[in-house]
Coordinates of C-alpha atoms in Angstrom, one line a residue:
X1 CA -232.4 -22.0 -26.2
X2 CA -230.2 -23.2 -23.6
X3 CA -230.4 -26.7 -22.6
X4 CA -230.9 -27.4 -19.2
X5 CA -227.5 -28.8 -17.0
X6 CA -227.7 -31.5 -14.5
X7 CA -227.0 -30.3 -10.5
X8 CA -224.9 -33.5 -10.3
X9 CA -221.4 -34.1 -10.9
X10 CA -219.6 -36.9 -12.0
X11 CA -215.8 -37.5 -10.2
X12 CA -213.3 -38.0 -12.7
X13 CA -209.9 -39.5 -11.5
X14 CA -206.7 -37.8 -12.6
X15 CA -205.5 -39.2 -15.7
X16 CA -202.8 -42.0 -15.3
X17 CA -199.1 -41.9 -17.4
X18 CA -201.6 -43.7 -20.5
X19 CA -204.3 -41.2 -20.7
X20 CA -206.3 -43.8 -18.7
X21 CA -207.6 -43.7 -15.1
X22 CA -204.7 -43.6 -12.4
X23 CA -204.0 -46.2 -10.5
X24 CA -205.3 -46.9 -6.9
X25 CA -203.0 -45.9 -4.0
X26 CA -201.7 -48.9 -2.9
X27 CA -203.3 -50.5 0.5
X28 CA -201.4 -49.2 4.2
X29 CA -199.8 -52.8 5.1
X30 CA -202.9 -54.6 7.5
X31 CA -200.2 -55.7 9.8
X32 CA -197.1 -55.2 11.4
X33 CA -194.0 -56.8 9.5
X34 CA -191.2 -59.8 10.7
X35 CA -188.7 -56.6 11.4
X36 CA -191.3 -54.4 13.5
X37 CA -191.7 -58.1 15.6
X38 CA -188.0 -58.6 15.7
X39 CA -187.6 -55.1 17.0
X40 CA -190.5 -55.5 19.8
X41 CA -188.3 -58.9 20.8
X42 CA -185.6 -57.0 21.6
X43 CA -185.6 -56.9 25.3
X44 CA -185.7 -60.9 25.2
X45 CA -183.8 -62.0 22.2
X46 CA -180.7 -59.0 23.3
X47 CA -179.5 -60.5 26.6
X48 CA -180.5 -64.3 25.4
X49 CA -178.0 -63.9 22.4
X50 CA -175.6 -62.4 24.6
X51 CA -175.9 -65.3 27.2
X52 CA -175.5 -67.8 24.2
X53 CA -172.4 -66.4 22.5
X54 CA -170.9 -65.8 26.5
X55 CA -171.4 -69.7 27.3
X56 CA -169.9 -70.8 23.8
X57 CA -166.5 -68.7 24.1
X58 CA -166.1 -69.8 27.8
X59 CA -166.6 -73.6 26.5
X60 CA -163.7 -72.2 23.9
X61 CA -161.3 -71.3 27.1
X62 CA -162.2 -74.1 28.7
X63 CA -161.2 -76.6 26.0
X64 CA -158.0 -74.5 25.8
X65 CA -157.2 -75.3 29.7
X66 CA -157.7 -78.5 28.9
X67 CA -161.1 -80.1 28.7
X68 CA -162.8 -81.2 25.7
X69 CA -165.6 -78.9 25.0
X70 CA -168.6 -81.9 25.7
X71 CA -166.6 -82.0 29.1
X72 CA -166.7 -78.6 30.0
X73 CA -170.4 -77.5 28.3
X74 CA -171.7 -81.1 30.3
X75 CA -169.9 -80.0 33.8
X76 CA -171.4 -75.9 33.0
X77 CA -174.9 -77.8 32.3
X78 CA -175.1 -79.9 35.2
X79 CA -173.8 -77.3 37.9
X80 CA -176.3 -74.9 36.8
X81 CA -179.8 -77.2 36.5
X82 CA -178.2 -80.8 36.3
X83 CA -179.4 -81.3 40.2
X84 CA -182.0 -79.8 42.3
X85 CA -179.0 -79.1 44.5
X86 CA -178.0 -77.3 41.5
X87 CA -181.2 -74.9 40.8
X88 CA -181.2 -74.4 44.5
X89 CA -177.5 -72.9 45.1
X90 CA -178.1 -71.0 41.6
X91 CA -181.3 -69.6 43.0
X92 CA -179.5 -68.7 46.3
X93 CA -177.0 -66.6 44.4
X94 CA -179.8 -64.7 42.4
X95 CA -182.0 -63.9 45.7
X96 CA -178.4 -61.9 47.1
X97 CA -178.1 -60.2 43.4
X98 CA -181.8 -59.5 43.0
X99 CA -181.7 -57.8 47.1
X100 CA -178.2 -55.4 45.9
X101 CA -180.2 -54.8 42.7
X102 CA -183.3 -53.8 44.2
X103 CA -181.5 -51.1 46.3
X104 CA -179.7 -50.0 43.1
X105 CA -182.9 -49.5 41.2
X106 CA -184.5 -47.4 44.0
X107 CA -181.3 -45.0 44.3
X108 CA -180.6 -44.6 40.7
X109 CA -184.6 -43.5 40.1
X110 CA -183.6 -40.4 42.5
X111 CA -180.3 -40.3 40.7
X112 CA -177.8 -41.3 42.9
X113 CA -175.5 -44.2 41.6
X114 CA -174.6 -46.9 44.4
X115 CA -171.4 -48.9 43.8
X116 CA -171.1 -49.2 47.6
X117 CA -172.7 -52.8 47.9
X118 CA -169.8 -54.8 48.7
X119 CA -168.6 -53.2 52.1
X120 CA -172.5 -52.4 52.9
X121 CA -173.2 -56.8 52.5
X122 CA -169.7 -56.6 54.5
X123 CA -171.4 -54.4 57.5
X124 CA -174.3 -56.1 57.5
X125 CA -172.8 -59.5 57.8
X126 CA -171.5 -58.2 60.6
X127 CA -173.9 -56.8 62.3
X128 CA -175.8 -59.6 61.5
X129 CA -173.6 -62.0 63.2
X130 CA -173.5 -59.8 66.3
X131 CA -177.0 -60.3 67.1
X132 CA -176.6 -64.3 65.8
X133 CA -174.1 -65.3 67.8
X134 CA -175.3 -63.2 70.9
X135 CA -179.1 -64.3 70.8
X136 CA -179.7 -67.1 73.6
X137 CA -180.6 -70.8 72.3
X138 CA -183.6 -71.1 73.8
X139 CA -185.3 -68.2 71.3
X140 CA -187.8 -68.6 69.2
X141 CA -187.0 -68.5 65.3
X142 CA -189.7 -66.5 64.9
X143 CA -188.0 -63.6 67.1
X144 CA -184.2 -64.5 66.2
X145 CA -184.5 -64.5 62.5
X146 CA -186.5 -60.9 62.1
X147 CA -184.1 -59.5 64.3
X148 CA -180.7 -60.8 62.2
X149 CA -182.2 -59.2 59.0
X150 CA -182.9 -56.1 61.0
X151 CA -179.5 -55.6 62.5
X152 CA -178.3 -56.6 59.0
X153 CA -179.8 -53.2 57.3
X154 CA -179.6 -51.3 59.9
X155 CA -175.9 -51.9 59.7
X156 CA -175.8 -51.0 55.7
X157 CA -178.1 -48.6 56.0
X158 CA -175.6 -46.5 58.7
X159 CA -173.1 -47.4 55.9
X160 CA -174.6 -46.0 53.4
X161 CA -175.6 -43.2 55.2
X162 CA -172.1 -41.8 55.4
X163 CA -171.9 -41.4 51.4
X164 CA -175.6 -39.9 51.9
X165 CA -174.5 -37.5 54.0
X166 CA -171.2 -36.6 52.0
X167 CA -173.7 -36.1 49.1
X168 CA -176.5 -33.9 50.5
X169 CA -174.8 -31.8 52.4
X170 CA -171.2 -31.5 51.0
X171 CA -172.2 -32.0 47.5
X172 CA -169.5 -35.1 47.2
X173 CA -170.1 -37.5 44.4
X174 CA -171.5 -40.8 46.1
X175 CA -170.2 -43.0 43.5
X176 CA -166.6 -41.7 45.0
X177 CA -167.2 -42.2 48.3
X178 CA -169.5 -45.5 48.3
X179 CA -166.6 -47.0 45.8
X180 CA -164.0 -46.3 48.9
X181 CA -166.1 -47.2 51.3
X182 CA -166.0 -50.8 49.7
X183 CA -162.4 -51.2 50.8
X184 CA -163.2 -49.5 54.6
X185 CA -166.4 -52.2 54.8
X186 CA -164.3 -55.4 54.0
X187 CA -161.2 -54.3 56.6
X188 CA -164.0 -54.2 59.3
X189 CA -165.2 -57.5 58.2
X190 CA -161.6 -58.9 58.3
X191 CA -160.7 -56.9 61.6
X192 CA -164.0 -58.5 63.1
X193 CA -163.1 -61.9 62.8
X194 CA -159.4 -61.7 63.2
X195 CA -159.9 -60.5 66.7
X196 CA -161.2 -62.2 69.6
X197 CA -162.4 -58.9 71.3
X198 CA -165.1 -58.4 68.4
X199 CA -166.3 -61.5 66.5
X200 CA -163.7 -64.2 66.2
X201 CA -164.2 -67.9 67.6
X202 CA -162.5 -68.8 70.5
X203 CA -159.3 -70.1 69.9
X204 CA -158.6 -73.6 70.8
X205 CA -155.4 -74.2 69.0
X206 CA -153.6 -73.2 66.1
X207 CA -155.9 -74.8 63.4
X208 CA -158.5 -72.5 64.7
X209 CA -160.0 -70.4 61.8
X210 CA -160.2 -67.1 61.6
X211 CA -164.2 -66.8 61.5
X212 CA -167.1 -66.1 63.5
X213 CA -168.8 -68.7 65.8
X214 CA -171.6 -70.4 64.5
X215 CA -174.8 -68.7 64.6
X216 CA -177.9 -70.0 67.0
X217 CA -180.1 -72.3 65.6
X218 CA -183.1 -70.7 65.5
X219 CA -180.9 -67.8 62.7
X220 CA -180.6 -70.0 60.3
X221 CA -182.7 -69.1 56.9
X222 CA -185.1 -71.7 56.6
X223 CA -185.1 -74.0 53.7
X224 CA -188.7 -73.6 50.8
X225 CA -188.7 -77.2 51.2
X226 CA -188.1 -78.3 47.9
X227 CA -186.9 -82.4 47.5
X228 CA -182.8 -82.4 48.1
X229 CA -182.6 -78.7 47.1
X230 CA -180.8 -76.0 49.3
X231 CA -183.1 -73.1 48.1
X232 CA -184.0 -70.9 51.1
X233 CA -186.4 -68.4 52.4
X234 CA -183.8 -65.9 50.2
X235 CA -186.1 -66.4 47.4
X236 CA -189.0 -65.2 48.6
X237 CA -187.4 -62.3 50.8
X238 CA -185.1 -61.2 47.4
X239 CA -188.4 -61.5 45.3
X240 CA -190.8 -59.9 47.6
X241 CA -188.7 -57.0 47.6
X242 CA -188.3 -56.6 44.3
X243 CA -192.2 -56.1 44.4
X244 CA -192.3 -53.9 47.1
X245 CA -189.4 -52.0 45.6
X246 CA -191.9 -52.3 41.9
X247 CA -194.5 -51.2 43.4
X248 CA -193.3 -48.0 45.4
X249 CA -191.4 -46.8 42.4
X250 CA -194.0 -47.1 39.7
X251 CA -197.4 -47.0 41.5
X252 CA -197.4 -44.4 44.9
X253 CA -196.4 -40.3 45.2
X254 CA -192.6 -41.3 46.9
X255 CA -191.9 -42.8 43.2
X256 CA -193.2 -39.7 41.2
X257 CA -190.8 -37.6 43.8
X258 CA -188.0 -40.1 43.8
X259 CA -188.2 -39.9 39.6
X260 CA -188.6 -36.3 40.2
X261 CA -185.4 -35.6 42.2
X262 CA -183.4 -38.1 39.5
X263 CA -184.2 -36.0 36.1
X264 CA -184.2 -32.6 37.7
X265 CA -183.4 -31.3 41.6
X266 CA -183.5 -27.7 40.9
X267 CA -186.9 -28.3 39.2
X268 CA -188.1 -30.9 41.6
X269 CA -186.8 -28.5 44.6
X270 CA -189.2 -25.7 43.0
X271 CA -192.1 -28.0 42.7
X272 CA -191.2 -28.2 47.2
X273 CA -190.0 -31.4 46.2
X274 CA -187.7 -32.1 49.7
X275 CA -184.8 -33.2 47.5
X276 CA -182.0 -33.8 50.1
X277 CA -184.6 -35.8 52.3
X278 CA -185.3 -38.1 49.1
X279 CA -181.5 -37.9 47.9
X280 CA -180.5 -39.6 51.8
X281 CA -183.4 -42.1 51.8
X282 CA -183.0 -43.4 48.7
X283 CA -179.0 -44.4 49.0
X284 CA -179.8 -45.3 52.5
X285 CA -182.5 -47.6 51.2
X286 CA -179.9 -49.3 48.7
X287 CA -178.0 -49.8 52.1
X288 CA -180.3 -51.6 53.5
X289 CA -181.2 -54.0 51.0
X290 CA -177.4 -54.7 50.2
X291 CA -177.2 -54.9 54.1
X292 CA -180.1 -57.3 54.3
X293 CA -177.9 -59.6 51.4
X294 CA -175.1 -59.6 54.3
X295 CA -177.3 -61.3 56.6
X296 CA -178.6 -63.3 54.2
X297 CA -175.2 -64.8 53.6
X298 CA -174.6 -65.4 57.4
X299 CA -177.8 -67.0 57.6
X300 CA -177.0 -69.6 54.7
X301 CA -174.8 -72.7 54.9
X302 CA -172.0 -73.0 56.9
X303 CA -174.0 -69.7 59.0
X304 CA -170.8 -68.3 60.1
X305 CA -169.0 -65.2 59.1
X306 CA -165.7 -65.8 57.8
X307 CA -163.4 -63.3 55.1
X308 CA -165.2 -64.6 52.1
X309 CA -168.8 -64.0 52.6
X310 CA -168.9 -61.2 50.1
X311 CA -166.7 -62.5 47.1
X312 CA -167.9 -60.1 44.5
X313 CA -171.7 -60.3 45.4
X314 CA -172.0 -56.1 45.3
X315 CA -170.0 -55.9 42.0
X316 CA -171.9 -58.5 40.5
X317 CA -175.6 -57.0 41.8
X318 CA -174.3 -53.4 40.5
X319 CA -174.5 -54.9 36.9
X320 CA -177.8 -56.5 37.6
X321 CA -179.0 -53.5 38.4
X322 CA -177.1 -51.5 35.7
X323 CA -178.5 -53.7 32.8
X324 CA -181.7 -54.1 34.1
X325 CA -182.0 -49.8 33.4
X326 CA -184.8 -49.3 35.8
X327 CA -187.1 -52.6 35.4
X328 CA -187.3 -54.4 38.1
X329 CA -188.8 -57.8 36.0
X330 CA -185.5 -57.4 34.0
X331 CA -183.5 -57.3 37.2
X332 CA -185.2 -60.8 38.6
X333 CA -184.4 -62.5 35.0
X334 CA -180.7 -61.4 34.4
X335 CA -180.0 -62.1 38.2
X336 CA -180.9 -65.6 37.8
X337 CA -179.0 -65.8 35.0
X338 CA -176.0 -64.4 36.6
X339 CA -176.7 -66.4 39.7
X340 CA -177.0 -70.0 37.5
X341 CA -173.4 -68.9 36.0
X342 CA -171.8 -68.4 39.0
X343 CA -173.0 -71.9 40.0
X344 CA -172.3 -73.4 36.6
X345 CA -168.8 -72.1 37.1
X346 CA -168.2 -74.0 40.3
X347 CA -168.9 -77.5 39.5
X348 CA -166.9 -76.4 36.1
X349 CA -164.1 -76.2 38.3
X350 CA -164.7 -78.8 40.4
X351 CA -165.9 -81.7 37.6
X352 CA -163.5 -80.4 34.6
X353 CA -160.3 -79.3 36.5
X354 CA -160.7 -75.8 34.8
X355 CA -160.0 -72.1 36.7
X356 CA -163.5 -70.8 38.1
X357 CA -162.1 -67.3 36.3
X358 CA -163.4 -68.6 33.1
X359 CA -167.1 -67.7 34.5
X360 CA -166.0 -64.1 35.2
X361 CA -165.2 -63.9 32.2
X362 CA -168.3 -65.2 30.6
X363 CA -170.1 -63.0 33.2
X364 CA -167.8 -60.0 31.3
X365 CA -169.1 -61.0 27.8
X366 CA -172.7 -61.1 29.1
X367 CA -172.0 -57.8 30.5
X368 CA -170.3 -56.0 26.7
X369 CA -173.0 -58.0 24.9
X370 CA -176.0 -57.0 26.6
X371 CA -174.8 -53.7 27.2
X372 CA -173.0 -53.6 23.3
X373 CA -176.0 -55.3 21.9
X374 CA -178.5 -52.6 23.4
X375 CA -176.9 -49.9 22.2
X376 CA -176.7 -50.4 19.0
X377 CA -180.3 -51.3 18.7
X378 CA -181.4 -48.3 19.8
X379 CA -178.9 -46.1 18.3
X380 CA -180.3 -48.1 15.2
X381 CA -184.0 -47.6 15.6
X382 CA -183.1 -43.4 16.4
X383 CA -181.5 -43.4 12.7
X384 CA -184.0 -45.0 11.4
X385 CA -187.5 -43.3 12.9
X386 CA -188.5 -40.3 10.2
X387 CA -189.2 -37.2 12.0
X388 CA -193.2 -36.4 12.9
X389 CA -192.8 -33.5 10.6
X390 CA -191.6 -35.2 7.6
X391 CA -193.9 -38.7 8.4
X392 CA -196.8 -36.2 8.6
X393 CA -196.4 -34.2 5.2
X394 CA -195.4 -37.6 3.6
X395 CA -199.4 -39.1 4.8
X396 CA -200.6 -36.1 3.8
X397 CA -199.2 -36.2 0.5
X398 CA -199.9 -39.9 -0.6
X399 CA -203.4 -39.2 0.6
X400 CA -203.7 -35.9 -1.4
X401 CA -201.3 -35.8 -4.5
X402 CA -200.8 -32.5 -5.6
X403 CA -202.5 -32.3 -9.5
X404 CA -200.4 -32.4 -12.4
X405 CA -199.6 -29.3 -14.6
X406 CA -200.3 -30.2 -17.8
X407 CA -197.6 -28.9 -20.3

């Protein structure tokens, strides 16, 4: 007689290396680990370290032109946040980076690659100062002001327009032709001022200056107000358009078209994306913003034009804009940093006796290390990520391990 078998079956594990039960799989980690939080600071600890290392070799050079280091890293210190005056002059300097930035950003999402900032700030300084010096006393700052920043882009825009132009319809690369406009830009700055028919002051004797006369009153960029600081309106304008610039890109149809038209035209042109309409507006829009920096310049301390109004401001808003690789936050944070070195560099010149080049060149080691630094780590983190393939045969696996063949 057959005995009767039980309808339930008991689960035996595999047999371990012993004969014995195997072990458990270990436990997935519950967390992430010190390197996966390293890794996620990246984009904060990358340009921090590169701003560190930049101030200690330029507190090197300066020691080697001939202040002690406590001198120089003291003088640095205090012309960047020792003062109000300070903060405000270093925040003045990042509103005109943030505005040539901003207008970078929104041509490079179609793109286009604008290195044409210094001769458009140039043109729109000058058209700026046209309509300051030209306005009667008597108007209202309310009227006078608008209409300086307008003239100011308008005058980079038609600037920038020329390269547009050259680009849609002759297929010319604009970083060429906004790169030689540069030099064209500054000449009509320096023709403006050095001729009495166009800009320059009256002449009342031969200590005259070869500059603009002062604008009207009511031109001037108002102050924000803070206790003995020279921050002005800038802040706001530079700021506000980096949100408006945020905003456009990220959140309405124009940016999906704009990001269309930067990773593929013939696609985008498929799609009836109007490419060469986008392509135009977009470097004429980095124009305008670089123009609207021009005027901001006139409309600062000592509100005259005069040969150097630019001094390196579209250079040095190109690499904001280049590092900052399409965020606009990032842009606001590395142009205050620039914009406290530049004014660090000043009162280093002025307090320790050293050459205001040194900050250049700490400007240039922020530049390699951010730009050195970032590379690496992602060229780092690609060697390092498994393929999905591989990552997905490897769970499955560890979840279900094969059975062994006995021998």
């Amino acid at each position: 007689m057959t005995a009767p078998t039980s309808t339930t079956t008991a689960v035996v594990p595999p047999p371990g290396d012993d004969g014995g039960p195997a072990a458990p799989a270990p436990a997935a980690p519950s967390g992430p680990t010190w390197r996966d939080r390293l890794l996620d600071a990246r984009p904060v600890l990358v340009p921090l370290t590169a701003v560190l290392g930049a101030l200690a070799v330029s507190t090197g050079l300066a020691a080697l032109a001939g202040a002690t280091p406590a001198e120089a890293a003291t003088a640095l210190w205090e012309g960047m946040v020792g003062t109000p005056y300070a903060i405000g002059s270093s925040l003045n300097v990042a509103a005109v980076l943030l505005l040539v930035a901003t207008g970078f950003l929104v041509a490079h999402r179609a793109g286009l690659v604008n290195v044409g900032g210094e001769g458009q700030i140039a043109v729109g300084a000058v058209a700026a100062t046209a309509v300051g010096t030209s306005l009667p006393p008597s108007v209202p700052a309310a009227v006078a002001l608008p209409l300086l920043l307008l003239a100011a882009a308008a005058g980079g825009a038609a600037w920038a327009s020329i390269a547009a132009w050259l680009a849609v319809r002759r297929g010319v690369s604009e970083v060429i032709t906004t790169l030689l406009l540069n030099f064209v830009g500054v000449a009509v700055l320096v023709l403006s001022i050095h001729s009495e028919a166009l800009l320059r002051q009256p002449v009342t004797s031969s200590e005259t200056l070869p500059q603009s006369s002062p604008l009207v009153e009511a031109a001037h960029l108002p102050l924000l107000g803070l206790p003995d600081s020279p921050a002005t309106a800038a802040v706001v304008l530079a700021l506000a358009g980096a949100v408006v610039g945020s905003v456009v890109l990220r959140r309405t149809a124009t940016g999906v078209r704009l990001e269309a038209v930067g990773r593929s035209r013939p696609a985008a042109r498929r799609l009836g994306v109007p490419v060469d309409r986008l392509r135009f507006s977009a470097l004429t829009t980095a124009g305008a913003t670089s123009g609207v920096a021009g005027g901001v310049l006139v409309a600062s301390v000592p509100y005259v034009l005069d040969e150097g109004l630019a001094s390196g401001y579209g250079f040095s808003g190109l690499v904001v804009g280049l590092l900052a690789r399409g965020s606009f936050t990032a842009a606001v944070g590395i142009a205050a940093a620039l914009g406290f070195l530049v004014s660090g560099g000043i009162n280093l010149q002025l307090a320790a006796g050293v050459p205001a080049s040194i900050t250049q060149i700490a400007e240039s080691l922020i530049i390699l290390g951010v730009a050195g630094t970032a590379i690496w780590t992602v060229r780092r983190t690609t060697r390092t990520r498994r393929p999905w393939w591989r990552s997905r045969t490897i769970g499955r696996t560890a979840a279900h391990p094969a059975p062994e063949v006995a021998p």
